[in-house]
Amino acid sequence: MSGVSLEVSDLTVHYRTLRGDVHALEGVGFTMADGEIMGLVGESGSGKSTLGKSLIRMDSRMRHVRGTVRLDGEELPIGDQAAMTPFRYHRVSLIPQYSMSALNPTRRIGRMIDELLESRGVRPASVRAELLRRLDLVGLSGQVLRRYPIELSGGMKQRVVMVLSTLLDPSLLIADEVTSALDVSTQRAVAQTLVEFRDRGYLAGMIFVSHDISLVNQIADTIMVMYAGKPVEKGTAEAVVNGPRHPYTRMLISSLPEVGVTHAERRLEGIPGSPPGLLDPPRGCRFRERCPLAFDKCDQEPPFVEVDRGHWAACWKAG
Amino acid sequence: MWRYFGRKLFVYALTFFVAVTINWMIPRFMPGDPVRSMLARASVGNAEALEAMRAYYSSLFGLDLPVWQQYLNFWGSLLRGDLGTSVWLFPTPVSEVILGAVPYTLGLLVPAILLSWIAGNKFGAFAARGRWLDNTVLPVGYLLTATPYMWLGILLAWSLGIVAGIFPTAGAYGFALQPSLSWAFVSSLVLHWFLPFLSLFLVAFGGWAIGMRNMIIYELEADYSSYLEALGAPRRLVRRYAFRNALLPQLTGLALQLGTIVAGALLTEIVFSYPGLGNLILEALNNRDFFLLQGAFLFIVLGVLIANFVIDVVYVLVDPRVRVQMQGGAA
């Protein structure tokens, strides 16, 4: 790992709703090194998918309020759909949550890929050999290109999408909950394929969005934990899992089941309470209401600071 | 593949059989006696002569036989292509009367159905793009589909025909003309054709436009559209895929709507006194002309069944999902 490839600072994104703006991302700032696989974890509504989407394509309800994103030193115009288009696919790519239904059902897969490539200014013939090689790598024959999506199993479709999304060797790949719909053994295989893609240089860096912290731990170099629209902790996977600094991360990890422990002996603990509404988020630390360590100073917003080498946390008590 | 079409053909054959049977039954169990109405037309005073004529006509039309035999005879002559003799236009054969009317009905229906389907789909897809268009297309479309064919026909005849005086409101061509390939005749034919066509076109157009507008919005929000957009595919490509996929349910809709459109054409023909099958049916009813009525319905049933079959075939050609399922089913 060398140099900084992705640099996000003060990124704030709101969702427009009829009842007002939902503050889905508030002042998010972090960096990713070249070649880094960052696991992005958090519960539903923590803003992890919103962050992933913001980096490639905001939907019509999302509004870029402030903040910048730099990829390899170049600023991404994330709030501007048209200006962002040249970066999409070539530089930033996405493996969506819905891989099973991501392919047009009425086009042969090969033809759809050709049409997509042509529309992005790539001559299909020039990447044909590479496409076949990568399909082979994930265990698919070139035959799939002549088929319709309905003729493939769910796992095959997922692999096609993985190859298609990374075909142009993007600098940043966003893998958004790619394993959510899979069974446990396939989850691991998919995650490891993505690591292999990185090792072969098919992608320079990846944000692996997931709510499954144990899966993330197996493949990610670093982990960033989000809570209520803000990052609360980021560090190497090892440091975050074994020595979490933020109380939320600690509670999250202690609520995971452990191998060999029967739950008759020790009840699984959840985190009491629920996250704050983001229509009108509370001042100060957003975890304060549920935090056993909360004290007066938590009225003020804790900064996201480096508490150890390469380990950041946003908690007054973490330092 | 062949098993699929075999099954389809069987269902169509069954439908045809049932439809023709019902079609045979309805006029016979309707009140009114065709022979009596023919005798009344002849206005013969002599009771003996009247009885002789009744016997002659009854045996001529086969009405003196038991009902089941009439039914069997009906199928027998149907298969020989003999639809009987018209009572109203006695002694012209029914097939001749109908063949004279069918071109007018087809000339009205085929362009109205196809053009409204194509234009409605294009326009609905186009409207789903813009806010302003969307807000006008929806209410206008609902208004058009909800309009009964004949009411719109009367409205058009009154406004464009009588008030504005642009188009004639009755007949297929000017009363002073004889069918020929002259410029005067053809232009008169087109002028007379336009209003009935327009009323059919407009009603169907509204329905297709609304259907397409809703379908394409659904397709544009489908996962494959989002994925393409995330990978920066241009709007044109995403729209093209969405349009094509949204057309498939519209094709099914067309198959379902055919019957309604044909019925609408019949009413429209009556409003505009257009000499097609619709007008023929009205005359046949007024004259208790069983055979003509049967013949006309037979043609309508045949037309709807053939059109549905064509749509079935087209559907298989355009939707790989149906094709794949068929291959899976045959294997």
XYZ file of C-alpha atoms in Angstrom:
650
model
C 0.000 0.000 0.000
C 1.420 3.288 -1.001
C 0.025 6.762 -1.263
C -3.495 8.014 -0.849
C -5.924 7.056 -3.593
C -9.245 8.206 -2.199
C -9.654 11.239 -0.043
C -13.091 12.161 1.239
C -13.508 15.269 3.325
C -16.518 16.761 5.072
C -18.910 14.914 2.747
C -22.484 15.815 3.581
C -25.402 14.345 1.673
C -29.086 14.831 2.435
C -32.160 13.014 1.200
C -35.001 15.251 0.208
C -38.290 14.032 1.652
C -41.706 15.584 2.062
C -41.031 16.127 5.749
C -37.689 17.806 5.216
C -34.082 16.864 4.633
C -32.802 13.612 6.078
C -29.177 14.071 7.095
C -27.965 10.727 5.789
C -24.277 11.665 5.670
C -22.867 14.431 7.837
C -19.279 15.598 7.576
C -17.798 12.279 6.517
C -14.025 12.364 6.101
C -11.561 9.505 5.574
C -8.776 8.406 3.284
C -8.010 5.180 1.521
C -4.553 4.049 0.466
C -3.761 2.693 -2.972
C -4.836 -0.932 -3.206
C -6.771 -0.825 0.035
C -9.891 -2.866 0.591
C -11.993 -1.006 3.094
C -14.879 -2.762 4.756
C -17.698 -0.361 5.483
C -19.967 -1.634 8.221
C -22.883 -0.290 10.149
C -26.516 -1.064 10.791
C -29.368 -0.267 8.401
C -29.754 3.475 8.040
C -26.214 4.227 9.170
C -25.413 5.795 5.799
C -23.053 3.144 4.472
C -25.011 2.538 1.267
C -25.568 6.268 0.865
C -21.818 6.787 1.045
C -21.295 4.087 -1.565
C -23.898 5.608 -3.875
C -22.565 9.133 -3.398
C -19.222 8.076 -4.782
C -20.670 6.849 -8.079
C -24.224 7.953 -8.729
C -26.591 9.843 -6.494
C -30.233 9.120 -7.087
C -32.685 11.922 -7.709
C -33.625 12.336 -4.055
C -30.060 12.817 -2.878
C -28.517 16.244 -2.575
C -24.825 16.938 -2.282
C -24.649 19.617 0.416
C -20.907 20.065 0.836
C -17.639 18.237 0.968
C -15.203 16.937 -1.600
C -14.071 13.589 -2.909
C -10.666 13.239 -4.565
C -9.703 10.127 -6.457
C -5.991 9.824 -7.326
C -5.670 13.532 -6.699
C -8.496 14.468 -9.036
C -11.724 15.873 -7.680
C -14.877 13.872 -8.446
C -17.835 16.121 -9.352
C -20.190 13.890 -7.379
C -23.065 16.388 -7.226
C -23.115 16.879 -11.002
C -24.647 13.927 -12.865
C -23.361 14.932 -16.295
C -19.849 15.819 -15.196
C -19.612 12.610 -13.218
C -20.402 10.391 -16.216
C -16.851 10.234 -17.646
C -15.602 8.874 -14.318
C -18.248 6.188 -14.014
C -17.239 2.684 -15.025
C -13.807 3.850 -16.252
C -12.592 5.127 -12.885
C -15.305 4.338 -10.340
C -17.391 1.240 -10.713
C -20.095 -0.564 -8.803
C -21.184 -4.082 -8.026
C -24.745 -3.562 -6.896
C -26.723 -5.265 -4.197
C -29.102 -6.606 -6.831
C -26.643 -8.456 -9.097
C -29.251 -11.115 -9.784
C -31.463 -8.607 -11.581
C -28.825 -6.214 -12.857
C -28.800 -7.575 -16.399
C -31.400 -6.659 -18.971
C -33.622 -9.763 -19.202
C -34.355 -9.418 -22.912
C -30.806 -9.041 -24.250
C -28.180 -11.707 -24.689
C -25.499 -11.011 -22.086
C -22.720 -10.596 -24.639
C -24.726 -8.158 -26.680
C -25.665 -6.129 -23.610
C -22.000 -5.915 -22.605
C -21.016 -4.825 -26.119
C -23.687 -2.170 -26.191
C -22.655 -0.860 -22.794
C -18.977 -0.773 -23.761
C -19.707 0.960 -27.046
C -21.794 3.584 -25.298
C -18.841 4.265 -22.990
C -16.450 4.701 -25.886
C -14.707 1.338 -25.615
C -14.402 -0.892 -28.654
C -15.860 -4.263 -27.537
C -13.359 -6.182 -29.672
C -10.450 -4.556 -27.849
C -11.464 -6.027 -24.492
C -13.003 -9.242 -25.765
C -10.006 -11.458 -24.959
C -9.691 -9.954 -21.490
C -13.410 -10.455 -20.877
C -13.173 -14.154 -21.765
C -10.063 -14.553 -19.622
C -11.771 -13.040 -16.594
C -14.953 -15.040 -17.105
C -12.761 -18.100 -17.145
C -11.133 -16.937 -13.913
C -14.498 -16.918 -12.134
C -15.366 -20.299 -13.621
C -17.641 -19.270 -16.471
C -17.179 -20.266 -20.096
C -17.508 -17.801 -22.954
C -20.817 -19.526 -23.707
C -22.599 -17.340 -21.151
C -22.219 -14.377 -23.492
C -24.611 -16.038 -25.895
C -27.205 -16.621 -23.218
C -30.006 -14.620 -21.716
C -29.841 -13.799 -17.993
C -32.784 -16.101 -17.301
C -30.685 -19.067 -18.442
C -28.085 -18.447 -15.719
C -28.254 -19.295 -12.047
C -28.127 -16.516 -9.472
C -24.499 -17.213 -8.667
C -23.538 -17.156 -12.342
C -25.264 -13.812 -12.831
C -23.429 -12.427 -9.839
C -20.082 -13.517 -11.298
C -20.956 -12.025 -14.689
C -21.715 -8.723 -12.969
C -18.456 -8.884 -11.004
C -16.466 -9.353 -14.197
C -18.440 -6.759 -16.137
C -18.137 -4.111 -13.413
C -14.366 -4.454 -13.153
C -13.633 -4.962 -16.848
C -12.118 -1.498 -17.312
C -9.851 -1.796 -14.238
C -11.455 0.955 -12.128
C -9.463 2.874 -9.520
C -12.291 2.418 -7.069
C -14.870 -0.331 -6.877
C -17.893 -0.069 -4.652
C -19.254 -3.463 -3.675
C -22.612 -2.673 -2.126
C -23.914 -5.499 0.061
C -22.899 -7.958 -2.643
C -23.112 -10.926 -0.336
C -26.413 -10.160 1.378
C -28.484 -12.425 -0.834
C -26.068 -15.358 -0.778
C -25.652 -18.326 1.507
C -22.696 -18.368 3.871
C -20.331 -20.542 1.837
C -20.935 -18.569 -1.359
C -20.469 -15.288 0.524
C -16.913 -16.206 1.302
C -16.159 -17.336 -2.245
C -17.497 -14.089 -3.681
C -15.528 -11.997 -1.205
C -12.342 -13.894 -1.956
C -12.829 -13.500 -5.703
C -12.943 -9.760 -5.150
C -9.680 -9.910 -3.189
C -8.154 -11.847 -6.054
C -9.334 -9.203 -8.511
C -7.477 -6.636 -6.428
C -4.342 -8.774 -6.278
C -4.382 -9.142 -10.065
C -4.769 -5.403 -10.468
C -8.320 -5.480 -11.886
C -9.221 -2.823 -9.373
C -7.048 -0.441 -7.409
C -9.177 -0.007 -4.333
C -12.491 -1.244 -3.055
C -15.102 -0.202 -0.570
C -16.846 -3.348 0.600
C -20.168 -2.306 2.074
C -21.660 -4.896 4.388
C -23.438 -5.295 7.675
C -21.579 -8.528 8.324
C -18.522 -7.545 10.343
C -17.125 -11.077 10.520
C -17.153 -11.481 6.735
C -15.570 -8.060 6.335
C -12.884 -9.040 8.808
C -11.872 -11.914 6.565
C -11.188 -9.884 3.443
C -10.729 -6.230 4.311
C -7.458 -4.446 5.048
C -9.234 -1.731 6.979
C -12.671 -1.364 8.469
C -14.713 1.775 8.834
C -17.713 1.665 11.161
C -20.532 4.098 10.574
C -23.269 5.165 12.922
C -26.171 7.503 12.124
C -24.528 9.076 9.104
C -21.038 9.502 10.513
C -17.934 7.381 10.683
C -17.224 6.486 14.297
C -14.091 4.439 13.841
C -11.639 3.470 11.157
C -8.522 1.351 11.394
C -6.902 -1.818 10.213
C -9.253 -4.769 10.346
C -7.194 -6.330 13.069
C -7.148 -3.211 15.230
C -10.859 -2.505 14.868
C -11.953 -6.060 15.609
C -9.484 -6.828 18.385
C -9.002 -3.419 19.931
C -12.039 -1.289 19.171
C -11.845 2.221 20.596
C -15.351 3.527 20.088
C -18.022 2.227 22.476
C -20.377 1.544 19.546
C -17.808 -0.657 17.811
C -17.112 -2.449 21.049
C -20.779 -3.192 21.606
C -21.216 -4.194 17.973
C -18.385 -6.697 18.176
C -19.409 -8.070 21.546
C -22.894 -8.683 20.216
C -21.570 -11.149 17.634
C -21.920 -14.860 18.341
C -18.665 -16.708 18.976
C -17.833 -20.176 17.816
C -18.051 -22.741 20.607
C -20.197 -20.699 22.910
C -23.649 -22.072 23.497
C -26.100 -19.367 24.209
C -27.547 -21.161 27.157
C -24.311 -20.284 28.984
C -24.067 -16.730 27.804
C -26.946 -14.781 26.336
C -26.164 -12.775 23.208
C -26.282 -9.117 24.080
C -27.686 -6.619 21.637
C -27.290 -2.874 21.863
C -30.260 -1.454 23.721
C -32.142 1.433 22.142
C -32.319 2.445 18.499
C -30.423 4.967 16.367
C -31.618 8.583 16.325
C -33.882 9.857 13.546
C -31.879 11.702 10.947
C -34.606 14.135 9.930
C -33.521 16.279 12.849
C -30.359 14.694 14.249
C -29.355 15.439 17.842
C -26.469 17.756 18.588
C -23.204 16.359 19.821
C -22.321 12.702 19.662
C -25.065 10.775 17.913
C -24.487 7.630 19.950
C -24.868 9.467 23.254
C -28.398 8.190 23.991
C -27.357 4.539 23.852
C -23.819 4.897 25.142
C -22.984 3.520 28.600
C -19.961 5.836 28.808
C -21.786 9.058 27.955
C -20.903 12.123 30.024
C -21.378 15.910 29.887
C -18.875 16.539 27.146
C -20.803 14.329 24.722
C -23.042 17.396 24.062
C -20.283 18.555 21.833
C -19.489 16.775 18.670
C -16.409 14.528 19.087
C -13.891 14.992 16.232
C -12.776 12.045 14.111
C -9.150 11.939 15.264
C -6.239 9.595 14.893
C -6.069 7.854 18.271
C -3.307 5.492 17.241
C -1.208 5.069 14.137
C -3.706 4.542 11.301
C -6.572 4.247 13.738
C -9.239 6.942 13.926
C -12.178 7.226 16.285
C -14.822 9.830 17.049
C -15.248 9.603 20.788
C -14.195 11.842 23.671
C -13.229 8.783 25.642
C -11.277 7.032 22.910
C -8.078 9.064 23.172
C -41.609 -25.190 -29.454
C -44.032 -27.243 -31.543
C -45.717 -28.593 -28.481
C -46.341 -25.045 -27.356
C -47.930 -24.090 -30.655
C -49.811 -27.389 -30.788
C -51.357 -26.623 -27.424
C -52.160 -23.067 -28.477
C -53.762 -24.281 -31.688
C -55.881 -26.768 -29.783
C -57.136 -24.020 -27.483
C -57.932 -21.827 -30.460
C -59.780 -24.663 -32.194
C -61.824 -25.276 -29.058
C -62.606 -21.579 -28.740
C -63.645 -21.504 -32.361
C -65.973 -24.453 -31.908
C -67.667 -22.999 -28.840
C -67.936 -19.530 -30.356
C -69.490 -20.855 -33.551
C -71.958 -22.986 -31.602
C -73.077 -20.057 -29.487
C -73.199 -18.009 -32.610
C -75.551 -20.546 -34.173
C -77.745 -20.663 -31.091
C -78.268 -16.992 -30.414
C -80.282 -16.005 -33.497
C -82.388 -19.177 -33.300
C -83.462 -18.556 -29.747
C -84.071 -14.889 -30.354
C -87.692 -13.764 -30.647
C -88.877 -13.235 -34.220
C -89.411 -15.448 -37.252
C -87.508 -14.763 -40.462
C -89.906 -16.666 -42.701
C -92.854 -14.691 -41.431
C -91.091 -11.436 -42.073
C -90.334 -12.523 -45.639
C -93.972 -13.441 -46.164
C -95.054 -10.103 -44.761
C -92.804 -8.435 -47.322
C -94.489 -10.402 -50.099
C -97.935 -9.327 -48.804
C -99.905 -12.209 -50.275
C -103.586 -12.331 -49.258
C -104.374 -15.895 -50.295
C -104.100 -18.232 -47.277
C -103.289 -21.281 -49.401
C -100.571 -19.506 -51.333
C -99.201 -18.193 -48.025
C -98.973 -21.721 -46.663
C -97.188 -22.942 -49.786
C -94.698 -20.113 -49.589
C -94.059 -20.791 -45.910
C -93.341 -24.455 -46.658
C -91.027 -23.448 -49.516
C -89.015 -20.947 -47.519
C -88.815 -23.180 -44.447
C -87.372 -26.061 -46.414
C -85.119 -23.689 -48.359
C -83.506 -22.420 -45.147
C -83.701 -25.853 -43.507
C -85.951 -24.561 -40.741
C -88.406 -27.462 -41.032
C -85.856 -29.930 -39.669
C -85.345 -30.786 -35.973
C -82.955 -28.432 -34.206
C -80.115 -30.947 -33.818
C -80.197 -31.696 -37.503
C -80.149 -28.018 -38.306
C -77.046 -27.789 -36.162
C -75.282 -30.657 -37.907
C -76.235 -29.321 -41.317
C -74.900 -25.960 -40.272
C -71.445 -27.414 -39.527
C -71.552 -29.478 -42.690
C -72.208 -26.546 -44.951
C -69.827 -24.354 -42.955
C -66.992 -26.734 -43.675
C -67.911 -26.620 -47.346
C -67.693 -22.838 -47.158
C -71.433 -22.403 -47.593
C -72.843 -19.877 -45.129
C -76.397 -20.077 -46.456
C -78.573 -17.512 -48.163
C -79.306 -14.074 -46.841
C -82.905 -13.401 -45.877
C -82.530 -9.655 -46.051
C -80.875 -9.590 -49.489
C -82.584 -12.760 -50.741
C -81.313 -14.624 -52.753
C -77.712 -13.354 -52.434
C -75.469 -15.901 -50.651
C -74.314 -14.756 -47.222
C -70.642 -15.239 -48.088
C -70.992 -12.769 -50.954
C -72.680 -10.155 -48.768
C -70.004 -10.515 -46.110
C -67.072 -10.470 -48.492
C -68.428 -7.178 -49.804
C -68.339 -5.706 -46.268
C -65.134 -7.226 -44.899
C -62.711 -4.970 -46.814
C -64.325 -1.869 -45.285
C -64.091 -3.241 -41.764
C -60.513 -4.386 -42.216
C -59.587 -1.090 -43.833
C -60.911 0.642 -40.751
C -59.669 -1.765 -38.071
C -56.174 -2.718 -39.130
C -54.812 0.832 -39.464
C -56.685 1.969 -36.327
C -55.345 -0.873 -34.191
C -51.773 -0.810 -35.459
C -51.334 2.947 -35.672
C -52.907 3.605 -32.275
C -50.706 0.923 -30.721
C -47.517 2.226 -32.277
C -48.283 5.912 -31.773
C -49.685 5.399 -28.271
C -46.604 3.498 -27.147
C -44.183 5.996 -28.657
C -46.052 8.893 -27.202
C -46.473 7.341 -23.757
C -42.763 6.612 -23.588
C -41.973 10.113 -24.735
C -44.348 11.662 -22.198
C -42.822 9.771 -19.284
C -39.721 11.885 -19.881
C -41.089 15.334 -19.171
C -43.018 16.681 -16.247
C -45.184 19.009 -18.291
C -46.120 16.401 -20.874
C -46.712 13.835 -18.187
C -49.165 16.091 -16.423
C -51.183 16.640 -19.586
C -50.938 13.202 -21.150
C -52.316 11.356 -18.158
C -55.643 13.168 -17.807
C -56.175 13.410 -21.572
C -55.328 9.722 -21.926
C -57.763 8.725 -19.184
C -60.445 10.891 -20.759
C -59.906 9.267 -24.157
C -59.917 5.650 -22.928
C -62.997 6.236 -20.842
C -64.874 7.652 -23.825
C -67.328 5.224 -25.442
C -66.459 4.718 -29.114
C -69.829 5.773 -30.454
C -70.033 8.858 -28.297
C -66.666 10.062 -29.547
C -67.858 9.127 -33.030
C -70.971 11.259 -32.686
C -68.924 14.108 -31.259
C -66.481 13.977 -34.158
C -69.244 13.679 -36.727
C -70.969 16.687 -35.234
C -67.894 18.901 -34.804
C -65.765 18.052 -37.845
C -68.562 16.859 -40.112
C -71.605 19.005 -39.479
C -70.293 22.184 -37.828
C -66.934 22.487 -39.569
C -68.126 20.650 -42.682
C -64.696 19.233 -43.479
C -65.571 15.550 -43.549
C -68.647 13.655 -44.723
C -70.453 11.821 -41.930
C -72.045 8.822 -43.663
C -71.203 6.096 -46.139
C -67.908 4.832 -47.498
C -67.858 7.110 -50.551
C -70.019 9.792 -52.141
C -73.545 8.734 -53.096
C -73.012 9.934 -56.640
C -69.958 7.757 -57.238
C -69.422 4.216 -58.455
C -66.422 2.217 -57.192
C -63.554 2.726 -59.624
C -59.874 3.503 -59.553
C -60.390 7.161 -60.324
C -58.931 10.009 -58.311
C -62.389 11.281 -57.396
C -63.444 7.941 -55.979
C -60.265 7.284 -54.010
C -60.223 10.743 -52.459
C -63.873 10.397 -51.527
C -63.104 6.995 -50.010
C -60.309 8.472 -47.876
C -62.442 11.404 -46.764
C -65.258 9.104 -45.685
C -62.821 6.742 -43.976
C -61.134 9.412 -41.910
C -63.706 10.174 -39.199
C -64.564 6.572 -38.246
C -60.858 5.819 -38.248
C -60.100 8.828 -36.071
C -62.687 7.917 -33.437
C -61.310 4.369 -33.176
C -57.740 5.614 -33.186
C -58.223 8.207 -30.471
C -59.923 5.953 -27.941
C -57.327 3.207 -28.319
C -54.453 5.702 -28.448
C -55.290 7.061 -24.977
C -55.206 3.578 -23.482
C -51.889 2.640 -25.042
C -50.263 5.932 -24.095
C -51.246 5.532 -20.442
C -50.188 1.898 -20.374
C -46.802 2.641 -21.863
C -46.197 5.641 -19.659
C -46.780 3.542 -16.536
C -44.821 0.567 -17.820
C -41.776 2.539 -18.862
C -41.555 4.339 -15.535
C -41.571 0.934 -13.902
C -38.840 -0.319 -16.251
C -36.719 2.807 -15.782
C -36.715 2.115 -12.073
C -35.870 -1.546 -12.538
C -32.534 -2.815 -11.297
C -30.972 -3.257 -14.718
C -31.674 0.412 -15.492
C -30.060 1.590 -12.248
C -27.040 -0.586 -12.912
C -26.566 0.799 -16.416
C -26.922 4.333 -15.120
C -24.391 3.716 -12.382
C -21.956 2.544 -15.030
C -22.573 5.783 -16.884
C -24.566 4.383 -19.812
C -26.217 7.223 -21.737
C -29.898 7.889 -21.303
C -30.514 6.759 -24.847
C -29.369 3.201 -24.166
C -31.260 2.913 -20.884
C -34.420 4.263 -22.527
C -34.073 1.864 -25.431
C -33.885 -1.142 -23.143
C -36.728 0.107 -20.978
C -38.936 0.823 -23.985
C -38.387 -2.603 -25.447
C -39.129 -4.341 -22.189
C -42.168 -2.186 -21.526
C -43.561 -3.145 -24.944
C -43.982 -6.792 -23.935
C -46.906 -6.294 -21.543
C -48.384 -3.873 -24.067
C -48.350 -6.694 -26.604
C -50.319 -8.878 -24.200
C -52.623 -5.926 -23.699
C -53.162 -5.729 -27.436
C -54.220 -9.380 -27.540
C -56.677 -8.762 -24.720
C -58.014 -5.550 -26.226
C -58.656 -6.882 -29.716
C -62.188 -8.023 -28.919
C -63.098 -4.648 -27.435
C -61.656 -2.780 -30.373
C -63.595 -4.939 -32.833
C -66.792 -4.301 -30.908
C -65.942 -0.598 -30.962
C -65.505 -0.769 -34.706
C -68.996 -2.217 -35.067
C -70.541 0.658 -33.124
C -68.455 3.201 -34.981
C -69.608 1.799 -38.308
C -73.204 2.182 -37.248
C -72.658 5.792 -36.177
C -71.041 6.650 -39.517
C -73.269 4.312 -41.614
C -70.036 2.764 -42.808
C -70.823 -0.330 -44.928
C -68.697 -2.801 -42.955
C -69.592 -5.807 -40.823
C -71.027 -3.650 -38.035
C -73.629 -2.132 -40.273
C -74.339 -5.538 -41.727
C -74.991 -6.939 -38.260
C -77.434 -4.129 -37.521
C -79.327 -4.783 -40.748
C -79.277 -8.525 -40.155
C -80.773 -7.999 -36.700
C -83.474 -5.693 -37.986
C -84.408 -8.196 -40.685
C -84.167 -11.356 -38.550
C -81.523 -12.553 -40.968
C -80.054 -15.536 -39.048
C -77.683 -16.556 -41.709
C -76.174 -13.187 -42.323
C -75.808 -12.615 -38.581
C -74.124 -15.972 -38.144
C -71.807 -15.312 -41.033
C -70.812 -11.894 -39.775
C -70.095 -13.179 -36.274
C -68.144 -16.048 -37.742
C -65.849 -13.620 -39.503
C -65.379 -11.576 -36.347
C -64.547 -14.665 -34.305
C -62.113 -15.811 -36.963
C -60.487 -12.379 -37.121
C -60.007 -12.095 -33.370
C -58.644 -15.632 -33.106
C -56.193 -15.156 -35.964
C -54.998 -11.844 -34.558
C -54.487 -13.412 -31.133
C -52.533 -16.241 -32.640
C -50.308 -13.818 -34.502
C -49.633 -11.983 -31.235
C -48.776 -15.279 -29.552
C -46.220 -15.992 -32.239
C -44.771 -12.475 -32.090
C -44.494 -12.719 -28.306
C -42.415 -15.839 -28.586
C -40.167 -14.108 -31.082
C -39.551 -10.994 -28.990
C -39.390 -12.289 -25.408
C -36.504 -14.664 -24.703
C -38.052 -15.566 -21.370
C -41.077 -17.159 -23.013
C -38.795 -18.880 -25.508
C -36.556 -20.289 -22.801
C -39.483 -21.576 -20.787
C -40.835 -23.288 -23.876
C -37.555 -24.985 -24.589
C -37.325 -26.028 -20.965
C -40.861 -27.391 -21.128
C -40.205 -29.376 -24.294
C -36.969 -30.918 -23.069
